[in-house]
Every structure is written in structure tokens, then in C-alpha cells.
Coordinates of C-alpha atoms in Angstrom, one line a residue:
Chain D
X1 CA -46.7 10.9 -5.5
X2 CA -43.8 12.9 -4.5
X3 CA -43.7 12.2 -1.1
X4 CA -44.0 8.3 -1.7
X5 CA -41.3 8.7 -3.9
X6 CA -39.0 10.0 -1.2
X7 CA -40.2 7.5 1.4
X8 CA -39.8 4.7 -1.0
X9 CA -36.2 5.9 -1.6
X10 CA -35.9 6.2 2.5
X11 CA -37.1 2.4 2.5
X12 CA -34.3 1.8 0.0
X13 CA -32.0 2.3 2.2
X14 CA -32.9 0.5 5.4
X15 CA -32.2 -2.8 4.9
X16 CA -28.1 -2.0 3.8
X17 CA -27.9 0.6 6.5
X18 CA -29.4 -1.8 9.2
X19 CA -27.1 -4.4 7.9
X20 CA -24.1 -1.9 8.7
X21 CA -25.3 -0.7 11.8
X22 CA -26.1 -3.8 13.3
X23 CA -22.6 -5.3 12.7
X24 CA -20.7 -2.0 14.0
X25 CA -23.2 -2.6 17.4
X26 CA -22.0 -6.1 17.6
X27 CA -18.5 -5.4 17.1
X28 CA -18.0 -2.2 19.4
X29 CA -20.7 -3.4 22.1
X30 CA -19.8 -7.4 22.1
X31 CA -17.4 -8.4 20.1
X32 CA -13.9 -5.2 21.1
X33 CA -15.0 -6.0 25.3
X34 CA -14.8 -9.4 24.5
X35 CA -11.6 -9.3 22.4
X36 CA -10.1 -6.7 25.0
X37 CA -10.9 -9.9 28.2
X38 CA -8.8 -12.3 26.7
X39 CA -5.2 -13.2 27.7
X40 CA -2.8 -14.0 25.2
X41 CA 0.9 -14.4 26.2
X42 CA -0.5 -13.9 30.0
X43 CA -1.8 -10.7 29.1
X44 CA -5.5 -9.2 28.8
X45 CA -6.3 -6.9 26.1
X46 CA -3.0 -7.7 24.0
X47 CA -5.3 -9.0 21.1
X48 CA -6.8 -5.1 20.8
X49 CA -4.0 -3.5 22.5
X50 CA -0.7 -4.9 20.5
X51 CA -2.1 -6.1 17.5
X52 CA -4.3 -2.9 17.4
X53 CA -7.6 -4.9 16.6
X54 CA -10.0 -2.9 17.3
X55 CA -13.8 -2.2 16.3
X56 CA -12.6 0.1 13.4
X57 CA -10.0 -2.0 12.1
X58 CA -13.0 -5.2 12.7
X59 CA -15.6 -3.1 10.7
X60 CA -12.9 -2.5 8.1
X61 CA -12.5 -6.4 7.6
X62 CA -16.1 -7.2 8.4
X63 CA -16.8 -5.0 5.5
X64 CA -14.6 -6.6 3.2
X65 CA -15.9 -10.1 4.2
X66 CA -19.3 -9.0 3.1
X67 CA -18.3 -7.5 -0.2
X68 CA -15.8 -10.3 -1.6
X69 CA -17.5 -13.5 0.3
X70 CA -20.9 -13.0 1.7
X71 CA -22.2 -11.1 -1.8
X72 CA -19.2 -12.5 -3.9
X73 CA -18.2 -9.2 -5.3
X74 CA -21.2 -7.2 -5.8
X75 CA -23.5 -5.7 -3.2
X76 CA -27.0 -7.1 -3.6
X77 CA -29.7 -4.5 -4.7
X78 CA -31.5 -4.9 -1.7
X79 CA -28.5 -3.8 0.3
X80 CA -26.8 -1.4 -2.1
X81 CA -28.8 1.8 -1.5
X82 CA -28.2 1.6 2.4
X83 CA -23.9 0.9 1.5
X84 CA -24.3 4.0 -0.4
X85 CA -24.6 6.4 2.2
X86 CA -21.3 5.6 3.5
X87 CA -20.3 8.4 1.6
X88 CA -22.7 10.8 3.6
X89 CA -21.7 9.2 6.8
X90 CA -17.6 9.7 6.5
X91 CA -18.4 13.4 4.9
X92 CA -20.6 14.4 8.1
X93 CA -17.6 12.5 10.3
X94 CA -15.5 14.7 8.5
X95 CA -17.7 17.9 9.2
X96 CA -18.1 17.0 13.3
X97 CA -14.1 15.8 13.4
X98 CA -13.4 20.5 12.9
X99 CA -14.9 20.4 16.4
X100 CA -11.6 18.8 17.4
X101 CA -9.4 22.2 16.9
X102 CA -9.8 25.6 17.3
X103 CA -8.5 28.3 15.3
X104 CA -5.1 28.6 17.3
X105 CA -4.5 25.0 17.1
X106 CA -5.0 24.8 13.2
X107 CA -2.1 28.0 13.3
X108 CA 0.2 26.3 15.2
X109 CA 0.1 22.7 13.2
X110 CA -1.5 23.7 10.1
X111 CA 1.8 25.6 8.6
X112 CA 3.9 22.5 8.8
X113 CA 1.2 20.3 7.1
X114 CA 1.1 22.6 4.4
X115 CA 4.6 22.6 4.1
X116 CA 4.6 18.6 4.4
X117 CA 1.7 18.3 1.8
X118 CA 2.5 20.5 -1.0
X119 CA 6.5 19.5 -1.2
X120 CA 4.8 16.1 -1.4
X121 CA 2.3 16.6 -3.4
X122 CA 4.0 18.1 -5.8
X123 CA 7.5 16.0 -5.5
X124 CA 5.3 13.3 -6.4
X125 CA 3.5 14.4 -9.1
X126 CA 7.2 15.3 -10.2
X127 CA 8.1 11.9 -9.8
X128 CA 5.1 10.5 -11.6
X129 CA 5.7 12.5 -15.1
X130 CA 9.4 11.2 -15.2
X131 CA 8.3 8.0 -14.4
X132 CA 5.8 8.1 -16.6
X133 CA 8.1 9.7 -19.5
X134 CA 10.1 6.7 -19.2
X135 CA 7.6 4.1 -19.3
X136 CA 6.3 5.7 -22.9
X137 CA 2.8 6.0 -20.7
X138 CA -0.2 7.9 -22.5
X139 CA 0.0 11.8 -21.2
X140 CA -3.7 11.9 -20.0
X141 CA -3.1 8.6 -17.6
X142 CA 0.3 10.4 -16.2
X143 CA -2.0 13.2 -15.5
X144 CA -4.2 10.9 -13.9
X145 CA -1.7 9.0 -12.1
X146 CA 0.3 12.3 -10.8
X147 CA -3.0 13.5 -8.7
X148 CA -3.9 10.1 -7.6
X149 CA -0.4 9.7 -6.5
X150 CA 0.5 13.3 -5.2
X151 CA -3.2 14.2 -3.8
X152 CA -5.4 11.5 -2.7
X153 CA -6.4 8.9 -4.7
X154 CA -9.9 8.6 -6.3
X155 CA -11.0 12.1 -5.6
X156 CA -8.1 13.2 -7.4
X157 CA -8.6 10.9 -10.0
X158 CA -11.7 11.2 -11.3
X159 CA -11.0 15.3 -10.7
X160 CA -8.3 15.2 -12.6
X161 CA -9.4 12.5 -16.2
X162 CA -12.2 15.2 -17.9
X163 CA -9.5 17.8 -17.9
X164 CA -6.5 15.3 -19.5
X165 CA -9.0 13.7 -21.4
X166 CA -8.5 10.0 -19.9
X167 CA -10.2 7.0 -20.9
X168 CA -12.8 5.5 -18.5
X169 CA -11.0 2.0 -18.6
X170 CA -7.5 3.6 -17.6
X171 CA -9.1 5.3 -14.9
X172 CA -10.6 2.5 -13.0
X173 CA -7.2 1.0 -13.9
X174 CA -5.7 3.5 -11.8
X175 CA -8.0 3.7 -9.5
X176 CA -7.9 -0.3 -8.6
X177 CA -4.0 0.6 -8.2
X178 CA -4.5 3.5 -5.7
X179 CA -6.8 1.5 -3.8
X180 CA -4.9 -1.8 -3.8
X181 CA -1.8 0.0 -2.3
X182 CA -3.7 2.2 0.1
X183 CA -5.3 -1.5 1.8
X184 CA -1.7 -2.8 1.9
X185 CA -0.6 0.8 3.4
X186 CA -3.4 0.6 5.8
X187 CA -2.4 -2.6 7.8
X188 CA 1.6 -2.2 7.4
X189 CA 1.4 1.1 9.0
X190 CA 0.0 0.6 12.5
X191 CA 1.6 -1.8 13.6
X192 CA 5.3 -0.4 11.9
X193 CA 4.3 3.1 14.1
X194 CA 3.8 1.0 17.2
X195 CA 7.0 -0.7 16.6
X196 CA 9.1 2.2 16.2
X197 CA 7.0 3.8 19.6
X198 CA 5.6 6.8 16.9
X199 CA 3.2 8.9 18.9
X200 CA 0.0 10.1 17.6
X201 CA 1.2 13.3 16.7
X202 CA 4.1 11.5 14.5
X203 CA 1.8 8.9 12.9
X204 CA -1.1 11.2 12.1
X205 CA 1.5 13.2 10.5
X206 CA 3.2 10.4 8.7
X207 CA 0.1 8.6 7.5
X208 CA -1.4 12.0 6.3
X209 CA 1.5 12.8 4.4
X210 CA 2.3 9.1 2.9
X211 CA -0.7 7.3 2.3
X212 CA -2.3 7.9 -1.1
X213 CA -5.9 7.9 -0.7
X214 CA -7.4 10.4 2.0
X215 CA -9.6 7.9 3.1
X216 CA -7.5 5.4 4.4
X217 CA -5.7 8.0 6.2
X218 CA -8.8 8.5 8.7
X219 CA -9.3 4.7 8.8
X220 CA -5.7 3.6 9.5
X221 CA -5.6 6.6 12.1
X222 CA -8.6 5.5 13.7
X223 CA -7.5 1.7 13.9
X224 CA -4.3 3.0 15.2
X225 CA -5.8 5.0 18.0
X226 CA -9.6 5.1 18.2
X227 CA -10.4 7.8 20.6
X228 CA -12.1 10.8 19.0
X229 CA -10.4 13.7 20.7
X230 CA -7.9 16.7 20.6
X231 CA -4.5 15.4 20.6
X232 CA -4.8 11.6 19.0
X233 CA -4.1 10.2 16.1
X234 CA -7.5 11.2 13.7
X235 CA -7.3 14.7 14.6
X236 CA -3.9 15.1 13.3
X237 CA -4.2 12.8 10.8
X238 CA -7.1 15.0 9.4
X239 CA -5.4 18.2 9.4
X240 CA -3.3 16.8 6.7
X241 CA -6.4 15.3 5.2
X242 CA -8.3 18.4 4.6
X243 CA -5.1 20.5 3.3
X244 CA -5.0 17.5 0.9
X245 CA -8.4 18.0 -0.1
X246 CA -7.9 21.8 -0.3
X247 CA -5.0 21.6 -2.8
X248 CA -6.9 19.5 -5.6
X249 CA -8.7 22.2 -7.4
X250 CA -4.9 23.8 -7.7
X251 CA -3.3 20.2 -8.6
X252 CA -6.4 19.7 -11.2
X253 CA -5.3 23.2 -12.8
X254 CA -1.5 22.6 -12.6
X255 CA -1.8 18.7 -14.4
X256 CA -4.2 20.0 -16.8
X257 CA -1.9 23.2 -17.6
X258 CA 0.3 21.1 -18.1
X259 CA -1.4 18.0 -20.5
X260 CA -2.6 21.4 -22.7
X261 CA 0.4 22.8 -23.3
X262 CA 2.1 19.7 -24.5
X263 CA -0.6 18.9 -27.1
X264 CA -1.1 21.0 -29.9
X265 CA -4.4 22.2 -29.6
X266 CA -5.4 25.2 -27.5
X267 CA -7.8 24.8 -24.2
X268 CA -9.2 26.9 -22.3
X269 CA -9.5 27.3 -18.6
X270 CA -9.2 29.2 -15.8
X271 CA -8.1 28.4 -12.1
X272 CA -11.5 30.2 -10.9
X273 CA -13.4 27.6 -13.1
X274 CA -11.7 24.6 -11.5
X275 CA -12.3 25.8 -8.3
X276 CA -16.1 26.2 -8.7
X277 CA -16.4 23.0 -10.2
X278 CA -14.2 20.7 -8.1
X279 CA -13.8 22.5 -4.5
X280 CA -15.4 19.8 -2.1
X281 CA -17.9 22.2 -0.6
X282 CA -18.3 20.0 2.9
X283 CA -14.7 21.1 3.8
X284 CA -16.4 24.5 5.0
X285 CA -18.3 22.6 7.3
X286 CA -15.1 21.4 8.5
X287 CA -14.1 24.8 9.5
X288 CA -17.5 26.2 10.8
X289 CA -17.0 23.6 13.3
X290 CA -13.7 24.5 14.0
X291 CA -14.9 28.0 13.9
X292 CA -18.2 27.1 16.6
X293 CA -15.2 25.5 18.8
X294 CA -12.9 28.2 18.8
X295 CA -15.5 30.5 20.2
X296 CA -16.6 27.8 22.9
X297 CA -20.1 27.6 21.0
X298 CA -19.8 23.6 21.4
X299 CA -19.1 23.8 25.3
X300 CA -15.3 24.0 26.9
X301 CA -13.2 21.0 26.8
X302 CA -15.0 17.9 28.7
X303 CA -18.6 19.6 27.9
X304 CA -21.7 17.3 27.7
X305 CA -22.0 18.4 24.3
X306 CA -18.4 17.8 23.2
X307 CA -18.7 14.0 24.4
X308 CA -21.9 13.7 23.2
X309 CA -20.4 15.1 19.7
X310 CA -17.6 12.9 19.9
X311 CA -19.4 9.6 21.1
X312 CA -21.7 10.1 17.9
X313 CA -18.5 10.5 15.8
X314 CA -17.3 6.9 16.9
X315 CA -20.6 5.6 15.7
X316 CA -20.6 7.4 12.3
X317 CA -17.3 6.6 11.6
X318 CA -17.8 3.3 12.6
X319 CA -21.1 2.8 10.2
X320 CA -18.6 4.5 7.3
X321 CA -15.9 1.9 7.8
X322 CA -18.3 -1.2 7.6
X323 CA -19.6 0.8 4.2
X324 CA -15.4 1.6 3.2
X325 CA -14.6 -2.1 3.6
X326 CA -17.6 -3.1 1.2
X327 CA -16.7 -1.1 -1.5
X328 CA -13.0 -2.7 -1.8
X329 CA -13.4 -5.4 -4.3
X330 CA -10.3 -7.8 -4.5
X331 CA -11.8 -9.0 -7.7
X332 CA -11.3 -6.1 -9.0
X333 CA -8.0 -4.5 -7.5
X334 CA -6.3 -8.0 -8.7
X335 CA -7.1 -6.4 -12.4
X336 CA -4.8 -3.7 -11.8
X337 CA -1.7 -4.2 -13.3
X338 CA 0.8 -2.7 -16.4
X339 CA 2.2 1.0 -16.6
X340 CA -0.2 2.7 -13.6
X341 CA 0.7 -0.7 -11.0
X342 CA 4.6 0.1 -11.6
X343 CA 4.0 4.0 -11.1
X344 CA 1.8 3.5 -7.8
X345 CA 3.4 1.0 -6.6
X346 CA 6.7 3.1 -7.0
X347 CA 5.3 6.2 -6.3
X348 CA 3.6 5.0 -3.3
X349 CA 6.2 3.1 -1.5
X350 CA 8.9 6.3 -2.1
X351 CA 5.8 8.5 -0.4
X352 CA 5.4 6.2 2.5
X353 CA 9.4 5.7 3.0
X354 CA 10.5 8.6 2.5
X355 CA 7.7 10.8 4.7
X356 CA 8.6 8.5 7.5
X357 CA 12.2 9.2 7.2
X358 CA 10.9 13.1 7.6
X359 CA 9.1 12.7 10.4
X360 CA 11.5 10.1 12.6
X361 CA 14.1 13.1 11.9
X362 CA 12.2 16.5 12.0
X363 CA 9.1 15.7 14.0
X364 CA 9.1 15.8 17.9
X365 CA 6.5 13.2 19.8
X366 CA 4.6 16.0 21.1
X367 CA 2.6 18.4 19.1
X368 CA 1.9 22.0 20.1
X369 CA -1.8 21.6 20.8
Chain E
X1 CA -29.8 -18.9 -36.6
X2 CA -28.8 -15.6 -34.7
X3 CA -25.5 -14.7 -33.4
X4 CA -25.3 -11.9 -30.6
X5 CA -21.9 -9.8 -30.4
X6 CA -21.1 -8.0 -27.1
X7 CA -19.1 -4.7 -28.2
X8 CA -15.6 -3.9 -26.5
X9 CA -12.6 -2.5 -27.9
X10 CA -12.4 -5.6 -29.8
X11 CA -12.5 -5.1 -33.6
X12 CA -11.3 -9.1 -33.7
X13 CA -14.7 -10.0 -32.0
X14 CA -16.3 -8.0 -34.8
X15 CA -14.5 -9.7 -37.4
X16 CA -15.1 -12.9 -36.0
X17 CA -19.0 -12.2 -35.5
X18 CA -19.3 -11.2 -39.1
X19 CA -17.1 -14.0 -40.6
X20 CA -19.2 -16.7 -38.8
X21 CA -22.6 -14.6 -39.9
X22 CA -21.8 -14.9 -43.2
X23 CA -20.3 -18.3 -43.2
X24 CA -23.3 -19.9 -41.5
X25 CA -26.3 -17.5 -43.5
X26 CA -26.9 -16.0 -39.9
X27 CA -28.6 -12.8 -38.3
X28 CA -26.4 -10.8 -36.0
X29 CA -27.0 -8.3 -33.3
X30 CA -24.3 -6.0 -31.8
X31 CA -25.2 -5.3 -28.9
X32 CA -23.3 -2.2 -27.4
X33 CA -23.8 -1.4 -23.5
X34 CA -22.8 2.0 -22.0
X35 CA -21.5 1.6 -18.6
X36 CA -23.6 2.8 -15.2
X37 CA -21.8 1.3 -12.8
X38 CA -19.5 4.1 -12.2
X39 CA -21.5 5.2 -9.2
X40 CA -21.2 2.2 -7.9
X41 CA -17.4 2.0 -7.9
X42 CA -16.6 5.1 -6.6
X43 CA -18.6 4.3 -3.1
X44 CA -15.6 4.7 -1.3
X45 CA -14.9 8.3 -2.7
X46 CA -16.3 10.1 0.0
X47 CA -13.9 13.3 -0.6
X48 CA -15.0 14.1 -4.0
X49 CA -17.5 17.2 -4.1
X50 CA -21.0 16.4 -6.1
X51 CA -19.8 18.6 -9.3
X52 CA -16.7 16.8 -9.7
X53 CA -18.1 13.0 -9.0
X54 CA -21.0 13.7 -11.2
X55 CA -19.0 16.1 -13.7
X56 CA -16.9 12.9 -13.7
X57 CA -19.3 10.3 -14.1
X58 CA -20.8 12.6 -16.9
X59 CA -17.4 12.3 -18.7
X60 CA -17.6 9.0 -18.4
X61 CA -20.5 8.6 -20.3
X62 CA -19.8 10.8 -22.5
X63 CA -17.3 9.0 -23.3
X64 CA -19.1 5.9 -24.1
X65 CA -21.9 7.9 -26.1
X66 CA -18.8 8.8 -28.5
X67 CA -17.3 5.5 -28.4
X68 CA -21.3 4.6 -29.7
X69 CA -21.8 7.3 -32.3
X70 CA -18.6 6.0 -34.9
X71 CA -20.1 2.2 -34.6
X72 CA -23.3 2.2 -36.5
X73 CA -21.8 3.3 -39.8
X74 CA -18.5 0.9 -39.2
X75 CA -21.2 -1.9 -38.4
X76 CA -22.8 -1.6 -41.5
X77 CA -19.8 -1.2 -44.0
X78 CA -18.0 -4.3 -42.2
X79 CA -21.6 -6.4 -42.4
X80 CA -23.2 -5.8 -46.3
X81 CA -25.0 -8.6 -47.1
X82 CA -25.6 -9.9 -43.2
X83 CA -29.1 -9.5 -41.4
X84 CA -27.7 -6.9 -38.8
X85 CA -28.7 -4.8 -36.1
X86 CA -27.1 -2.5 -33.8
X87 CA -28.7 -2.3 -29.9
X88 CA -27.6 0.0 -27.4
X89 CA -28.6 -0.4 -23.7
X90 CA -27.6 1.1 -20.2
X91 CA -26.3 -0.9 -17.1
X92 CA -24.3 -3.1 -15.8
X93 CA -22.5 -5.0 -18.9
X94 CA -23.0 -8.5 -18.3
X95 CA -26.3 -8.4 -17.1
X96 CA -27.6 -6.1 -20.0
X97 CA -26.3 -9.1 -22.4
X98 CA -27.9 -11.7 -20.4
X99 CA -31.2 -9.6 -20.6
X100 CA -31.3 -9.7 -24.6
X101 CA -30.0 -13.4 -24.3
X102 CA -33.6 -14.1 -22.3
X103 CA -35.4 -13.3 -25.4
X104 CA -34.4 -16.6 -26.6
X105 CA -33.7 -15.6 -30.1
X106 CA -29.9 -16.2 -29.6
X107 CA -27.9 -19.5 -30.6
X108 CA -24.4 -18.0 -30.0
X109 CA -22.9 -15.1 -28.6
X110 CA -19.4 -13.5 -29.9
X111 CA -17.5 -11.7 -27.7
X112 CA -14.0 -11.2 -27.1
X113 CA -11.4 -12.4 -23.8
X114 CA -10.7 -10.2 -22.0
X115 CA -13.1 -8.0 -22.9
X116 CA -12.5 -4.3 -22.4
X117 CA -15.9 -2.3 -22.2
X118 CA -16.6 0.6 -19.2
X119 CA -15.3 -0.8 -16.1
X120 CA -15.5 -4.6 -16.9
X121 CA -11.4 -3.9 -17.5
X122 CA -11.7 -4.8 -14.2
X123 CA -13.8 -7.8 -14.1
X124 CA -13.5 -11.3 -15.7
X125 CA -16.6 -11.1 -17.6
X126 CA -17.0 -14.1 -19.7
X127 CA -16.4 -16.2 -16.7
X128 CA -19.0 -14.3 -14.6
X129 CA -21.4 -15.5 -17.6
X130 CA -20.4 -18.7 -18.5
X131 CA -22.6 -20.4 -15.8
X132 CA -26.0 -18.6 -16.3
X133 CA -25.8 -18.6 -20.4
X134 CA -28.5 -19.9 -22.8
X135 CA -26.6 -20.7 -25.8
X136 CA -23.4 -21.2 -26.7
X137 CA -20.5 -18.6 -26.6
X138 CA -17.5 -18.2 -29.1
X139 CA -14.6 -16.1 -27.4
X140 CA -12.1 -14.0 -29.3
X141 CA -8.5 -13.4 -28.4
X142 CA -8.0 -9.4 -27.4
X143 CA -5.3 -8.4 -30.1
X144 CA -3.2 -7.3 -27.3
X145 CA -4.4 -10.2 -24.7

């Protein structure tokens, strides 16, 4: 009885996963050569080259198509247990992307992104309270909005609302607003770090640091430069990512320290708590990766295995953006609006300004690894 | 006749549901959905470790079960001398309201514009139900819409 339970979950899936693998095989087999043969302006390949559409920023859009006109804002039953293992497909991305580094590379450009994340992390959060203050907004949503702002988005979000008690309603209020500035942030900044000539070291850097929500960081790195290697934009661009994901058991503990001590009753908790309850466990993958590269256990650079690894990362990263682009309803995002819109938007914009001001002055093209 | 009233934030809607009730000698059912779509809209969280997603969709419902517990006994003060019931389902909202509507022993449903239950904040719910109703709908203004 079991085991047909479990295969008829398995069969659950097939039809929504076939759905998204199928289109990412037409758009990275047929549809990016095709793109990348025709001449525009006398040129070949200025369609995927200039305008930087490519098979990730395609699946992205493909996704989106499906999700607000094919299903008209709700994906069908028959197709929504296969869209939900996006989620399992960016995570195990996520867990194959630590091959990228070793130890000694993390050393050498993990201190800065510390330094880069937590003075923005917290100057936002900062930022969000006064803002907040001054907009007469409920405590628990400028808890809410100060670790979507300052951390990453939704996983911040929905970390942060048990512990500042926030309304259900206000947090998918919130969350439409992280999500509506993270698209617009996600096709603005390619083609403004081409422009200004950023290299990949600069624009992972930039886009880790200044775009809210963590997963829009890996997609706008990957539609900026879609190799899968040391050195480009996604494996820089993730570094900041997983020192973002690190720091929101602390930022859940600091916003809820400080939503407690400004109401009158007593709550108790402890940092130890947080952190067994909201440390994204997958992130150690991330590192025993890094850890099986460091000691060559996945083969020296240019390896069978390594381009076999990475190969298989294009593909499930591919499959996850088809699934990422689903899941953004316009419907939805359109509702976002009052107090939370004027603090993300706000927030948001002095992030993604004021990051790239940083690294145009402080950050050389070339990284150390 | 029988009215059905979809429960949001509303307390106009229930005003509204049990003026007409009375006016009109009619039954009325409140019908009060608890949101599970949650999982749904957070697809695209794929940073979120299992304990916080589902300690957050927990809260969530949680939430909603509190929300749910305060309505029976403000249902009944507010509708003395009405034929009244109180349902409480699971799911998506307007779909849960269109199930009870297929029983076919509804002439009107009461509910209010915009209405504010779970995550329909973000959706336009009356016009999502407008084309595939059965009876007749009444809409009440939000006090703050």
C-alpha cells in the first residue's frame, strides 16, 4: 500500500517535471543555437551576446509565460506537483555549485563578502526600522520587512513573522513586494553591468550584495554569464549568497530581540534555539563539496568529473529557472502596495545604488581566485 | 431562502449578511476557510530550511485556527433569532466557497470587496468567481477599501 503510495506520488510529478524539462531542452538545444546564428546590426550572436538572451534568462520568461498566460495564474493540478520540485532542483544546484571553490579560494574572497553582507544587511535593516518608524508601520511587519530587505527576501520573511508575530496577510504583502522588485532588479542589472564593462567578479559581487532575494541573485548571475565554472559570475555571485543564507538565523534573533523588548510582555528565546530551527541545513552540503574539491576528491581542474558535474549543473539550474519563473504571479505582485511597497521599494533601490557605488570604487575587475 | 457569507476580516459583510437574513426570514451560513495555499506560494523559496518553511506555514495556520476560534460565539450573539450555521473548511478560498455553493441550497452569497482572508489579499477574488457562480452575489465595501 506503501510503496504504491510513493509511486503514485512519483507519477505526480511527471507530467509538470516533463513539462519543464522539455522546454529547457528546446530552449538550450534549439532555440540559444538558433538565437546565437542570427545577425542583427550585421552581427551574429548579438541577440544572446548583447542583449544577454540566453537559455536561462529564456527559461526565466518561458516560465512566467506559463504561469500568468498559458495556466492564467495558477498552475494546474496536473502540473503542480512536478513545478514543485523546483525547490529540490535549485537546492541540489546549490549543493554541486561548492564544487566551484576550494577552501583557499573561499579565504581569499569570503572575508570581503562577509564584510559586504553584514554592513548591508544590517544598514538595511537600520534603514528599514526608521523608515518604518516614520511611516507609523505595525512593529511585527518592520520586523518582517527589515529581513526581507536586509537578508534575502522570502526565506527571511517567513523566518522572521512567527517570531514578531506577523499576520499571514501582511506577509504575503511583503512578500509580493520583495518579489516584484527582485524581477525588476533581475533584468535592469545585466544589461546596466554590461554597460558599465563590470566583470564577473564585480557583478557577482554587486548583485550578491544588492539584490534582495537570494534567488534572483543565481538567476540574474546566470543570465548574465551562463558558464558554470571557477571565476564567472554564479560562483561569485554565490559566495555572497550562502553568507546571506548563513546570517539569517542571527538576523531572526537580532529582529526578534528587538520586536520583544519593545512590547511589554516578556519572551523567551535563545540564539541556539533559532539556529536549530531556522539554519538551512543544505548549506553544509555546500561546503562538503567545497570541502571534496579542496582535497581534489572531484578530479583537478578540467577533470571528466568536474565537466561532467558542471554540465549537469546547467541542466538543473536550467529545470529550476523554468520552475522560478512559474511561481512569479503578476496577479499577485500587482496587489502589493501601501507601507511595505514604499519601504522595499526604498530600501531596495538605496541597496542596489549604493552597493554599486561600492564596488565601481573599491572592487578591482579581477578577483584573487 | 439561504444566504451564504464568505468570512474575511470583514465585520461589514457580517452585518450586511445578517441584516438581509433577518429582513428577508432567511437561513445563513458562514462559511470560514482556513488558507492552504501557503505551500504553494512560497515555490520559489528554495533557501528556506524545512523547519522554518513548515514552522512557518504552521504559524500560518495557526493563525487562521485563532482567527476561527473567537467567530462562533460573535456569530451567534450578532445572529439571535436567524437560522445560522457556522462551516469551516480547508483549501484554496474561492474554490472551498464554490464547493458549498454546488450543493445548490444557496440563493445569494455575501461577501465583502476586497476581501482579505489568508493569501487572497493578493488576489481579486470576487472577480475570479463571478463567472462560474450559481446564485446571485451581494458585495460589501471593506471599511478601509
Amino acid at each position: 500500500m506503501e510503496e504504491r503510495g510513493f509511486l503514485g506520488k512519483l507519477a505526480a510529478i511527471v507530467p509538470g517535471l516533463a513539462m519543464m524539462v522539455l522546454t529547457l531542452y528546446l530552449l538550450k538545444q534549439v532555440v540559444e543555437p538558433w538565437l546565437a546564428g542570427v545577425a542583427v546590426f550585421g552581427q551574429k550572436g548579438y541577440i544572446t551576446k548583447s542583449i544577454g538572451l540566453n537559455y536561462v534568462l529564456m527559461s526565466i520568461l518561458v516560465g512566467m509565460a506559463y504561469r500568468n498566460l498559458l495556466f492564467r495564474g495558477r498552475i494546474p493540478d496536473w502540473a503542480a506537483e512536478g513545478f514543485r520540485t523546483t525547490r529540490l532542483f535549485i537546492k541540489t544546484g546549490v549543493i554541486m555549485l561548492g564544487s566551484l571553490y576550494t577552501i583557499q579560494s573561499l579565504a581569499k574572497v569570503g572575508g570581503l563578502a562577509i564584510a559586504l553582507i553584514v554592513a548591508f544587511v544590517f544598514g538595511t535593516i537600520f534603514f528599514v526600522m526608521w523608515m518604518g518608524k516614520k511611516l507609523g508601520m505595525d512593529r511585527s511587519m518592520v520586523g518582517v520587512m527589515g529581513a526581507a530587505c536586509g537578508v534575502c527576501g522570502v526565506s527571511a520573511a517567513i523566518a522572521t513573522s512567527p517570531g514578531v508575530k506577523a499576520k499571514p496577510a501582511e506577509v504575503a504583502l511583503a512578500i509580493a513586494t520583495i518579489l516584484g522588485f527582485g524581477i525588476m532588479s533581475m533584468f535592469i542589472t545585466p544589461p546596466i553591468g554590461r554597460a558599465l564593462g563590470l566583470s564577473d567578479y564585480q557583478f557577482g559581487a554587486w548583485v550578491g550584495t544588492g539584490i534582495l532575494n537570494s534567488g534572483q541573485v543565481l538567476a540574474t548571475c546566470l543570465s548574465f554569464n551562463p558558464a558554470i565554472a571557477p571565476g564567472t559570475a554564479v560562483a561569485y555571485g554565490e559566495i555572497w549568497n550562502v553568507v546571506r543564507v548563513i546570517s539569517i538565523p542571527f538576523v531572526v534573533f537580532f529582529i526578534t530581540l528587538w520586536y520583544w523588548r519593545g512590547e511589554a510582555k516578556e519572551e523567551h528565546m535563545s540564539l541556539w534555539g533559532i539556529l536549530k530551527s531556522k539554519f538551512p541545513i543544505f548549506v553544509l552540503g555546500f561546503f562538503g563539496m567545497t570541502a571534496l574539491s579542496s582535497f581534489d576528491m572531484l578530479g583537478k581542474e578540467g577533470s571528466e568529473t568536474l565537466h561532467m558535474l558542471r554540465d549537469w549543473m546547467a541542466w538543473i539550474f536550467g529545470i529550476g529557472m523554468v520552475g522560478l519563473g512559474a511561481y512569479i504571479d503578476f496577479g499577485e505582485i500587482k496587489k502589493a502596495g501601501g507601507a511595505p511597497l514604499k519601504i522595499g521599494v526604498a530600501a531596495g533601490t538605496l541597496k542596489l545604488v549604493l552597493s554599486l557605488v561600492i564596488i565601481l570604487l573599491f572592487i578591482g575587475k579581477e578577483a584573487s581566485f | 431562502m439561504r444566504i451564504l457569507l464568505a468570512l474575511d476580516e470583514s465585520t461589514r459583510a457580517i452585518d450586511e449578511a445578517v441584516k438581509l437574513a433577518a429582513e428577508r426570514g432567511a437561513g445563513l451560513t458562514a462559511l470560514f476557510v482556513q488558507d492552504a495555499t501557503w505551500h504553494d506560494y512560497l515555490g520559489s523559496d528554495w533557501l528556506s530550511g524545512s523547519n522554518a518553511r513548515g514552522g512557518y506555514i504552521e504559524w500560518a495556520a495557526e493563525h487562521d485556527m485563532r482567527e476561527a476560534a473567537g467567530l462562533p460565539e460573535m456569530l451567534r450573539e450578532r445572529t439571535k433569532g436567524i437560522d445560522f450555521e457556522l462551516k469551516v473548511a480547508s483549501g484554496r478560498v474561492p474554490e472551498e466557497i464554490l464547493k458549498e455553493l454546488a450543493s445548490g441550497a444557496y440563493d445569494l452569497l455575501v461577501m465583502a470587496q476586497p476581501f482579505r482572508r489568508g493569501l487572497e489579499v493578493l488576489r481579486d477574488t470576487a472577480a475570479g468567481l463571478v463567472p462560474r457562480l450559481p446564485c446571485s452575489l451581494y458585495l460589501v465595501r471593506a471599511q478601509d477599501g
